[in-house]
Amino acid sequence: MAAAAMPRLKLRRLVTALALASGVIAFANTLYAAYLVQREQLIANTLEANRAYAVKLAEVTDLYIESLQRQLALSAARAPGLLGSKAALEDELARLILQADGIMTAAITDSNGTILATAPANLGFEGRTLVQQQLASGPRPMRGQISTPYVGMAGHLILAFSEPYTDAAGAYAGAIINTMPLRQGNEFDKLVGDHFYRDGSYLYVVDGTGTIIYHKDKERIGTSEKSNAAVDALLRGETGAMPVVNTQGRHMLAGYAALKHGGWGVVAQRPLDETLRPLQSLTSRVVLYALPLGLVMFLAIYLLGRWISRPLEELAQIIERDQPGASAGDLGKVKGWYYEAARLRNAVTTSQSSQTRRIDKLNSDTITDPMTGLINRRGLALAVARQQQAQQPFAVLALDLDHFKRVNDAFGHGVGDLVLIELAAILRAGIRAEDAPCRVGGEEFLVLMPDASRETAEKAAERIRAATASHAMPQAVGHITVSIGVALWPSDDSDIEQVMAKADQALYRAKNAGRNRVEVWAEAALQP
């Protein structure tokens, strides 16, 4: 009845299905591998393109800054000779604004940071003292400086470029300062803003503190971007490319380059999803082009699978019809047109007896402890199942060697194994022929005694205990003892697992009472 209920999936269909599945998996794997390669290539190309773009723009911006600083340096060299005339100072500053692209205002200060003149003139700033932020790096810079973005006197967000000038003795006498407004669409904005891509890419510029001084979103100018990994790399003076997550949580592919001046850096980045967008159409085209050939391949696999499986299916039918064996004449009719099918056909008859012997040996090995020759847990489970099925009561003896760890520690595990083998021999000698001794693990043993009364089990346990205590163990180990717990099924409990547990509890009671003892569960339960 059980055999009739089993599914009858024909070998031909199974082989064909496996072949087709292999083809589908291979085809899908090829497509996925191609997708991954293209994805990695797109990301790598985008990162490199953004890095190169950032490097190029950094170079151009460096040239722009150098141009501003050269113009400032020229005015700083002329400044000492013009200090006596405010009009001359204003003319020089006005010339500086005209020559320097992107500059809104210019000013000259004395050594205390007090403004002496401005351009355009009459701004009303003369006599005011600039703060440290506006002088870029303190009130007495000895070389050209670039400030961090700050809100100027007119309320604009400003960058300041300053160049010191000295008196006749070479001492610091003051500075000439150019100011560049941000968010105003000036030459600096055009320099870095007119070149961003049209595919979601954009760039931004940060100063030496990680503050944005240019961004296509003007509201971002003046905000800090120090939490960005690419900006952190820029602040360390590095140039490179990496995937990042921007402040809006969007994955970007960023290239970055540090400027030589002011600690500035340029970041050019493109959204990852925009970079990978071409993959969708590319993958669709690959599938479309590969589909006809794939269908032909699947058809060939199907036909080949049927052809290969036919001899095996015929062989299986003969064996099933002629159980327990197939006649030589029937087997000879199987068309073993390929080598393996012919060998299988010729080996079926002789393999049956060999297989039976191997199965018997395997069954024996799976229920036997290889070291002691006793049955193992699997064998014990089978023995218990037989007793339960026959409703035959039995006693359980749980044994454990006392202080066995000392033997292993003092003599080594090899000697400990010899002691376990000796104990197994003592067990066999101390029990009945129908009893089943078992090694359940380590130094723990168990004996299953069918139809044994409490008195019979206790006597057997005492016999084993005494024999163990009097036996001289090998390798100078000397005498060791064993503690034993006894329980009965179903007298002590109808649940076999509970009977095993109660035998263990009786064993632990023997251990706690001084070892080298036998404790029976019924007695142990009655005692305090």
Short mmCIF file of C-alpha atoms in Angstrom, two decimals, residues 72 104-109 112-115 125 127-141 143-164 172 175-180:
data_model
loop_
_atom_site.label_atom_id
_atom_site.label_comp_id
_atom_site.label_asym_id
_atom_site.label_seq_id
_atom_site.Cartn_x
_atom_site.Cartn_y
_atom_site.Cartn_z
CA LEU A 72 46.24 91.25 -4.82
CA MET A 104 32.40 92.71 -5.49
CA THR A 105 34.34 94.98 -3.13
CA ALA A 106 37.92 95.67 -2.13
CA ALA A 107 39.36 97.30 0.97
CA ILE A 108 42.71 98.21 2.52
CA THR A 109 43.34 98.07 6.27
CA ASN A 112 45.07 96.86 13.41
CA GLY A 113 42.49 95.75 10.81
CA THR A 114 40.90 99.21 10.56
CA ILE A 115 39.56 99.97 7.07
CA PHE A 125 32.97 101.12 5.95
CA GLY A 127 37.11 103.42 10.12
CA ARG A 128 35.52 100.06 10.91
CA THR A 129 37.69 97.24 12.18
CA LEU A 130 37.51 93.87 10.49
CA VAL A 131 37.11 90.78 12.67
CA GLN A 132 39.37 87.73 12.49
CA GLN A 133 36.96 85.80 10.25
CA GLN A 134 37.05 88.54 7.63
CA LEU A 135 40.86 88.64 7.66
CA ALA A 136 40.90 84.91 6.93
CA SER A 137 43.55 83.73 9.41
CA GLY A 138 44.01 86.43 12.01
CA PRO A 139 44.81 90.10 12.16
CA ARG A 140 48.46 89.77 11.06
CA PRO A 141 48.71 87.25 8.15
CA ARG A 143 50.96 85.73 3.22
CA GLY A 144 47.84 85.57 1.08
CA GLN A 145 44.81 84.04 2.81
CA ILE A 146 41.29 82.87 1.92
CA SER A 147 38.53 83.15 4.53
CA THR A 148 35.73 80.77 5.35
CA PRO A 149 32.27 81.94 4.17
CA TYR A 150 30.83 84.62 6.46
CA VAL A 151 28.02 87.15 6.45
CA GLY A 152 29.46 90.52 5.50
CA MET A 153 28.53 93.99 6.69
CA ALA A 154 25.95 94.28 3.93
CA GLY A 155 24.31 91.00 4.86
CA HIS A 156 25.76 88.93 1.98
CA LEU A 157 27.47 85.55 2.33
CA ILE A 158 31.05 86.38 1.39
CA LEU A 159 34.49 84.90 0.77
CA ALA A 160 37.45 87.18 1.46
CA PHE A 161 40.87 87.02 -0.23
CA SER A 162 43.58 88.98 1.60
CA GLU A 163 47.20 89.88 0.91
CA PRO A 164 49.43 91.59 3.53
CA TYR A 172 53.36 94.05 8.79
CA ALA A 175 46.25 94.03 4.24
CA ILE A 176 44.42 94.46 0.98
CA ILE A 177 41.18 92.47 0.91
CA ASN A 178 38.94 91.41 -1.97
CA THR A 179 35.47 90.08 -1.21
CA MET A 180 33.52 87.72 -3.40
#
